[in-house]
Coordinates of C-alpha atoms and ligand atoms in Angstrom, one line a residue:
X113 CA 24.8 -6.0 -27.2
X114 CA 25.1 -4.0 -24.0
X115 CA 21.9 -2.9 -22.2
X116 CA 21.6 0.6 -20.8
X117 CA 22.6 1.1 -17.1
X118 CA 18.9 1.6 -16.2
X119 CA 18.0 -1.8 -17.6
X120 CA 20.9 -3.4 -15.6
X121 CA 19.4 -1.9 -12.5
X122 CA 16.1 -3.9 -12.9
X123 CA 15.9 -7.0 -10.7
X124 CA 15.5 -10.4 -12.4
X125 CA 11.9 -10.8 -13.3
X126 CA 10.9 -13.5 -10.8
X127 CA 7.5 -14.0 -12.5
X128 CA 9.2 -14.9 -15.8
X129 CA 11.4 -17.5 -14.0
X130 CA 8.3 -19.0 -12.4
X131 CA 6.6 -19.2 -15.8
X132 CA 9.5 -21.2 -17.0
X133 CA 9.1 -23.7 -14.2
X134 CA 5.4 -23.9 -14.9
X135 CA 6.0 -24.6 -18.6
X136 CA 8.4 -27.4 -17.6
X137 CA 5.8 -28.9 -15.3
X138 CA 3.2 -28.7 -18.0
X139 CA 5.6 -30.5 -20.4
X140 CA 6.0 -33.2 -17.7
X141 CA 2.2 -33.6 -17.9
X142 CA 1.4 -32.1 -14.5
X143 CA -2.2 -30.8 -14.4
X144 CA -1.9 -27.3 -13.0
X145 CA -4.5 -25.1 -11.3
X146 CA -3.3 -21.5 -11.7
X147 CA -4.2 -19.2 -8.9
X148 CA -1.3 -17.0 -9.8
X149 CA -2.0 -14.2 -12.3
X150 CA -4.4 -11.2 -11.9
X151 CA -6.2 -11.8 -15.2
X152 CA -9.9 -12.4 -14.8
X153 CA -11.4 -15.7 -16.3
X154 CA -14.8 -14.1 -16.9
X155 CA -15.8 -12.6 -20.3
X156 CA -16.4 -8.9 -20.6
X157 CA -20.1 -7.7 -20.5
X158 CA -22.0 -8.8 -23.6
X159 CA -23.2 -5.3 -24.2
X160 CA -19.6 -4.1 -24.3
X161 CA -18.6 -6.8 -26.8
X162 CA -21.6 -5.9 -29.0
X163 CA -20.5 -2.3 -29.0
X164 CA -17.0 -3.3 -29.8
X165 CA -18.2 -5.4 -32.8
X166 CA -20.2 -2.5 -34.1
X167 CA -17.5 0.1 -33.6
X168 CA -14.8 -2.0 -35.1
X169 CA -16.8 -2.3 -38.3
X170 CA -16.8 1.5 -38.7
X171 CA -13.9 2.5 -40.9
X172 CA -13.7 5.9 -39.2
X173 CA -12.6 4.2 -36.0
X174 CA -9.3 3.0 -37.5
X175 CA -7.6 6.3 -37.6
X176 CA -5.3 7.6 -34.9
X177 CA -6.9 8.8 -31.7
X178 CA -5.7 11.9 -29.9
X179 CA -2.9 11.2 -27.4
X180 CA -5.3 12.5 -24.7
X181 CA -8.1 10.2 -25.9
X182 CA -11.3 10.9 -27.7
X183 CA -13.5 13.7 -26.3
X184 CA -16.4 11.4 -26.0
X185 CA -14.4 9.0 -23.9
X186 CA -13.2 11.7 -21.6
X187 CA -16.7 13.0 -21.1
X188 CA -17.8 9.4 -20.2
X189 CA -15.0 9.2 -17.6
X190 CA -16.0 12.5 -16.1
X191 CA -19.7 11.4 -15.9
X192 CA -18.6 8.1 -14.3
X193 CA -16.6 10.0 -11.7
X194 CA -19.5 12.2 -10.9
X195 CA -21.9 9.3 -10.5
X196 CA -19.5 6.9 -8.7
X197 CA -17.5 9.3 -6.5
X198 CA -19.4 12.6 -6.6
X199 CA -16.2 14.3 -8.1
X200 CA -16.5 16.9 -10.8
X201 CA -13.9 16.8 -13.5
X202 CA -13.2 18.9 -16.6
X203 CA -13.0 16.4 -19.4
X204 CA -10.7 18.7 -21.4
X205 CA -8.0 19.3 -18.8
X206 CA -8.5 16.8 -16.0
X207 CA -8.9 13.5 -17.9
X208 CA -6.6 11.4 -20.1
X209 CA -7.1 8.0 -21.8
X210 CA -4.5 5.4 -21.2
X211 CA -3.5 2.2 -23.1
X212 CA -4.1 0.4 -19.8
X213 CA -3.3 2.0 -16.5
X214 CA 0.1 0.4 -16.3
X215 CA 1.3 2.5 -19.2
X216 CA 0.2 5.7 -17.4
X217 CA 1.7 4.6 -14.1
X218 CA 5.1 4.3 -15.9
X219 CA 4.9 7.4 -18.1
X220 CA 3.8 9.8 -15.3
X221 CA 7.2 9.4 -13.8
X222 CA 8.9 10.6 -17.0
X223 CA 6.9 13.8 -16.9
X224 CA 8.1 15.0 -13.4
X225 CA 11.2 13.1 -12.3
X226 CA 14.7 14.0 -13.2
X227 CA 17.7 11.7 -12.9
X228 CA 18.4 11.1 -9.2
X229 CA 15.0 12.4 -7.9
X230 CA 13.3 10.4 -5.2
X231 CA 10.0 8.6 -5.6
X232 CA 8.2 7.0 -2.6
X233 CA 7.0 3.6 -3.5
X234 CA 5.1 1.1 -1.3
X235 CA 6.6 -2.3 -0.9
X236 CA 5.3 -5.0 -1.5
X237 CA 3.6 -3.6 -4.5
X238 CA 2.7 -3.9 -8.2
X239 CA 6.3 -3.6 -9.6
X240 CA 5.6 -0.9 -12.2
X241 CA 5.9 2.0 -9.7
X242 CA 9.5 1.2 -8.7
X243 CA 10.8 -0.4 -11.9
X244 CA 8.9 0.5 -15.1
X245 CA 8.2 4.0 -13.7
X246 CA 11.0 5.1 -11.4
X247 CA 14.1 3.1 -12.3
X248 CA 13.5 3.4 -16.0
X249 CA 13.4 7.1 -15.6
X250 CA 16.7 7.1 -13.6
X251 CA 14.8 8.1 -10.5
X252 CA 15.5 6.6 -7.1
X253 CA 12.7 4.5 -5.5
X254 CA 12.4 5.0 -1.7
X255 CA 10.6 2.0 -0.4
X256 CA 7.8 2.4 2.2
X257 CA 7.2 -1.0 3.8
X258 CA 3.6 -2.1 4.1
X259 CA 3.4 -4.1 7.3
X260 CA 0.6 -6.3 8.5
X261 CA 0.7 -4.7 11.9
X262 CA -0.1 -1.3 10.2
X263 CA -2.9 -2.7 8.1
X264 CA -0.5 -2.7 5.2
X265 CA -0.5 1.1 5.1
X266 CA 2.7 3.1 5.0
X267 CA 3.9 4.8 8.1
X268 CA 2.7 8.4 7.8
X269 CA 5.5 9.8 10.0
X270 CA 8.0 8.3 7.7
X271 CA 6.1 9.6 4.7
X272 CA 6.1 13.1 6.2
X273 CA 9.8 13.0 6.9
X274 CA 10.7 12.3 3.2
X275 CA 10.7 16.0 2.3
X276 CA 12.9 15.6 -0.7
X277 CA 10.6 13.1 -2.4
X278 CA 8.9 14.5 -5.5
X279 CA 6.4 11.8 -6.0
X280 CA 4.5 9.2 -4.1
X281 CA 2.7 6.0 -5.3
X282 CA -0.2 4.5 -3.4
X283 CA -2.6 1.7 -4.3
X284 CA -5.8 0.9 -2.4
X285 CA -7.6 -1.5 -2.7
X286 CA -4.1 -2.9 -2.7
X287 CA -2.5 -5.5 -4.8
X288 CA -1.0 -7.8 -3.4
X289 CA -2.0 -7.3 0.3
X290 CA -5.8 -6.7 -0.4
X291 CA -5.8 -3.9 2.2
X292 CA -8.3 -1.1 1.9
X293 CA -8.3 2.4 3.3
X294 CA -10.8 5.1 4.3
X295 CA -11.0 8.8 3.4
X296 CA -9.5 9.8 6.8
X297 CA -6.3 8.1 5.8
X298 CA -6.3 9.6 2.3
X299 CA -6.8 13.0 3.9
X300 CA -3.7 12.6 5.9
X301 CA -1.8 11.6 2.8
X302 CA -3.0 14.6 0.9
X303 CA -2.1 17.0 3.8
X304 CA 1.4 15.6 3.9
X305 CA 1.8 15.8 0.1
X306 CA 0.6 19.4 0.1
X307 CA 3.0 20.3 2.9
X308 CA 5.9 18.6 1.1
X309 CA 5.0 19.7 -2.4
X310 CA 4.8 16.1 -3.6
X311 CA 2.7 14.6 -6.4
X312 CA 0.5 11.7 -5.3
X313 CA -0.1 9.0 -7.9
X314 CA -3.1 7.0 -6.6
X315 CA -3.7 3.6 -8.3
X316 CA -7.4 2.8 -7.9
X317 CA -7.5 -0.1 -10.4
X318 CA -9.5 -2.3 -8.0
X319 CA -12.0 0.4 -6.9
X320 CA -15.0 -1.6 -8.2
X321 CA -13.9 -5.1 -7.0
X322 CA -15.2 -4.7 -3.4
X323 CA -17.2 -7.0 -1.1
X324 CA -19.3 -7.1 2.0
X325 CA -20.6 -3.6 1.6
X326 CA -17.2 -2.0 1.3
X327 CA -17.1 0.8 -1.3
X328 CA -13.6 2.1 -2.2
X329 CA -13.2 5.9 -2.2
X330 CA -11.4 8.0 -4.8
X331 CA -8.6 10.1 -3.4
X332 CA -10.1 13.0 -5.3
X333 CA -13.1 12.9 -2.9
X334 CA -10.7 14.3 -0.2
X335 CA -10.3 18.1 0.3
X336 CA -7.4 19.6 -1.5
X337 CA -6.6 16.3 -3.3
X338 CA -7.0 18.1 -6.7
X339 CA -4.0 20.3 -5.8
X340 CA -1.6 17.3 -5.6
X341 CA -3.1 14.1 -6.9
X342 CA -3.7 12.1 -10.0
X343 CA -5.7 8.9 -9.9
X344 CA -5.3 5.9 -12.2
X345 CA -8.2 3.6 -13.2
X346 CA -8.7 0.8 -15.6
X347 CA -11.5 -1.1 -17.3
X348 CA -9.3 -4.2 -17.0
X349 CA -10.6 -5.5 -13.6
X350 CA -14.0 -3.9 -13.5
X351 CA -15.1 -5.2 -16.9
X352 CA -12.7 -8.0 -17.4
X353 CA -11.0 -6.2 -20.3
X354 CA -7.4 -6.7 -19.6
X355 CA -6.4 -7.4 -23.2
X356 CA -8.3 -4.4 -24.5
X357 CA -5.8 -2.1 -22.9
X358 CA -8.0 0.8 -21.8
X359 CA -7.5 2.9 -18.7
X360 CA -7.5 6.5 -17.7
X361 CA -5.9 9.0 -15.4
X362 CA -7.8 11.9 -13.8
X363 CA -6.9 14.7 -11.4
X364 CA -4.8 17.9 -11.2
X365 CA -4.6 19.8 -14.5
X366 CA -0.8 20.3 -14.4
X367 CA -0.1 16.6 -13.7
X368 CA -2.4 15.5 -16.5
X369 CA -0.8 18.0 -18.8
X370 CA 2.6 16.5 -18.0
X371 CA 1.3 13.0 -18.8
X372 CA -0.2 14.4 -22.1
X373 CA 3.2 15.9 -23.0
X374 CA 5.0 12.6 -22.5
X375 CA 2.4 10.5 -24.2
X376 CA 2.1 12.8 -27.2
X377 CA 5.8 12.2 -27.9
X378 CA 5.4 8.4 -27.5
X379 CA 2.1 7.1 -28.7
X380 CA -1.5 8.0 -29.8
X381 CA -4.7 7.3 -27.8
X382 CA -6.1 3.8 -27.5
X383 CA -8.0 2.5 -30.5
X384 CA -11.2 4.5 -31.0
X385 CA -13.4 1.4 -31.0
X386 CA -11.9 0.3 -27.7
X387 CA -12.7 3.8 -26.3
X388 CA -16.3 3.5 -27.6
X389 CA -16.6 0.1 -25.8
X390 CA -15.3 1.7 -22.6
X391 CA -17.8 4.6 -23.0
X392 CA -20.6 1.9 -23.0
X393 CA -19.1 0.1 -20.1
X394 CA -18.7 3.2 -17.9
X395 CA -22.1 4.4 -18.9
X396 CA -23.7 1.3 -17.5
X397 CA -23.3 2.6 -14.0
X398 CA -26.6 3.9 -12.6
X399 CA -27.0 7.7 -12.0
X400 CA -26.6 7.2 -8.3
X401 CA -23.3 5.4 -8.8
X402 CA -24.7 1.9 -8.3
X403 CA -22.7 -0.6 -10.4
X404 CA -24.5 -2.5 -13.2
X405 CA -25.7 -6.1 -12.8
X406 CA -22.6 -7.3 -14.6
X407 CA -20.2 -5.8 -11.9
X408 CA -22.4 -7.0 -9.0
X409 CA -22.5 -10.5 -10.4
X410 CA -18.7 -10.5 -10.9
X411 CA -18.2 -9.5 -7.3
X412 CA -20.6 -12.2 -6.1
X413 CA -18.5 -14.7 -8.0
X414 CA -15.3 -13.5 -6.4
X415 CA -16.9 -13.6 -2.9
X416 CA -18.0 -17.2 -3.4
X417 CA -14.5 -18.1 -4.5
X418 CA -12.9 -16.1 -1.7
X419 CA -14.9 -17.9 0.9
X420 CA -14.0 -21.3 -0.5
X421 CA -10.3 -20.5 -0.5
X422 CA -10.2 -18.8 2.9
X423 CA -12.1 -21.7 4.5
X424 CA -9.7 -24.1 2.8
X425 CA -6.6 -22.2 3.9
X426 CA -7.9 -21.9 7.5
X427 CA -8.6 -25.6 7.7
X428 CA -4.9 -26.1 6.8
X429 CA -3.9 -24.0 9.7
X430 CA -3.2 -20.7 8.0
X431 CA -4.4 -17.5 9.6
X432 CA -6.1 -15.5 6.8
X433 CA -8.5 -12.7 6.7
X434 CA -11.4 -12.4 4.2
X435 CA -10.4 -9.6 1.9
X436 CA -12.8 -6.7 1.5
X437 CA -11.6 -6.0 -2.0
X438 CA -9.5 -7.1 -5.0
X439 CA -9.5 -10.6 -6.3
X440 CA -6.6 -11.9 -4.3
X441 CA -6.0 -13.6 -1.0
X442 CA -2.7 -12.7 0.7
X443 CA -1.5 -15.2 3.3
X444 CA 1.3 -15.1 5.8
X445 CA 2.8 -18.6 5.3
X446 CA 5.5 -17.9 7.9
X447 CA 8.2 -19.4 5.7
X448 CA 10.1 -18.5 2.5
X449 CA 7.5 -17.7 -0.1
X450 CA 9.4 -19.1 -3.0
X451 CA 10.0 -22.4 -1.2
X452 CA 6.3 -22.5 -0.3
X453 CA 5.1 -21.9 -3.9
X454 CA 7.6 -24.6 -5.1
X455 CA 5.9 -27.0 -2.7
X456 CA 2.5 -26.1 -4.1
X457 CA 3.7 -26.7 -7.6
X458 CA 4.6 -30.3 -6.6
X459 CA 0.8 -30.9 -6.1
X460 CA -0.1 -28.8 -9.2
X461 CA -1.1 -25.6 -7.6
X462 CA 0.3 -22.3 -8.9
X463 CA 0.4 -19.3 -6.5
X464 CA 2.6 -16.2 -6.5
X465 CA 5.4 -15.9 -4.0
X466 CA 5.2 -12.6 -2.2
X467 CA 8.9 -11.9 -2.6
X468 CA 8.1 -11.1 -6.2
X469 CA 6.3 -7.9 -4.9
X470 CA 9.2 -6.9 -2.7
X471 CA 11.3 -7.8 0.4
X472 CA 8.4 -7.4 2.9
X473 CA 6.4 -9.9 0.9
X474 CA 9.0 -12.6 1.4
X475 CA 6.8 -14.7 3.9
X476 CA 3.5 -14.2 2.1
X477 CA 1.9 -15.9 -0.8
X478 CA -0.8 -14.4 -3.1
X479 CA -3.6 -16.5 -4.4
X480 CA -5.8 -15.2 -7.3
X481 CA -9.5 -15.8 -7.3
X482 CA -9.5 -15.8 -11.1
X483 CA -10.4 -19.5 -11.5
X484 CA -13.8 -21.2 -11.0
X485 CA -14.9 -22.3 -7.5
X486 CA -14.5 -26.0 -8.3
X487 CA -10.9 -25.5 -9.2
X488 CA -10.2 -23.6 -6.0
X489 CA -11.9 -26.4 -4.0
X490 CA -9.6 -28.9 -5.9
X491 CA -6.6 -26.7 -5.1
X492 CA -7.5 -26.8 -1.4
X493 CA -7.8 -30.6 -1.6
X494 CA -4.4 -30.9 -3.2
X495 CA -2.8 -28.6 -0.6
X496 CA -4.0 -31.0 2.1
X497 CA -1.4 -33.5 0.8
X498 CA 1.4 -31.2 1.9
X499 CA 0.1 -29.5 5.0
Ligands
PLP149 C1 -2.5 -2.5 -8.7 C2 -2.6 -2.6 -10.2 N1 -2.5 -1.4 -10.9 C3 -2.6 -1.4 -12.2 C4 -2.7 -2.6 -12.9 C5 -2.6 -2.5 -14.4 O1 -3.8 -2.7 -15.1 P1 -4.0 -2.3 -16.6 O2 -2.7 -1.9 -17.1 O3 -4.5 -3.6 -17.2 O4 -5.0 -1.2 -16.6 C6 -2.7 -3.8 -12.3 C7 -2.8 -5.1 -13.0 O5 -2.6 -6.2 -12.5 C8 -2.6 -3.8 -10.9 O6 -2.7 -4.9 -10.2

């Protein structure tokens, strides 16, 4: 069977290869501590699970949902935006439900990119922007290196010079680099996008996983952003609901309309009971935008784990900053990241080689804070055997 040319253009999926090696190690009886994937170990909030149980028992919730999502869900998203970011949205035209934000990040490209069109993509990055989105739409990803010396932000002069690019992906708080940005930076991006007539797809999946007083902005808080931008969010990280597949996109009416057009030809909305659970989750934010106790506790857990890991890595001689957001630690290991993670595997520690996120990640390794503190302590002990 011959795959389509666009499939042949996809790089080998490094993470699948690593999974194979991990399985092999497990078979050999190696006890592994996995600090690799971005899937929280914590359960979702109890009140969300309660809602889910109740809603799943309602037969009416097993019919198709609208491709744009249920009106009640869209209203909840708009209310959450108002509380959390002070941004007003029209739930009818400026909000769409997603079956997880990944799906939307891939489908948005289909709505606006023709074969051969250019899409600006950060690198290293979450792979869906370049591959699931751009390459599978026959677009051409133009990589924007995220360098440590620039705070892992793209070079804005380069960005401005890419006048042919139709679309731009950005993600802050950033996976994998953990970098954050302020509104002044986002304003510059919006100004360039307006000037160059470019759609900005802003991935804000980690907006609620912030520490030490940092509060992630929405790009839509910036003047004129509504003219050019769409923002992607998810309940996956905020409420530990990765398997429930519920996310949303909000922003410019025309961009949302494009996404609705694509999605209505491909799928229906997320299950109604999942949307109801998400309504409950988003509704738990206080009227002034303060997160509920659940989210605060979650972030406290990540901070404790982060501090243990950063201390451990520093004691081994690695220079590493304490991230202000996301549940990762991104470390410059000053050697080939794949070789480094293979060494870690020998002592039963699994981390993600930065090369899996792009060429400029080749000397970095990403550790996830999605395991208990005790396991992270044990991982640091184990790493002492090699460094
Ligand atoms: C930067 C980023 N965006 C989006 C997602 C997708 O999240 P979901 O599809 O679960 O909403 C992830 C998941 O790891 C991510 O790291």
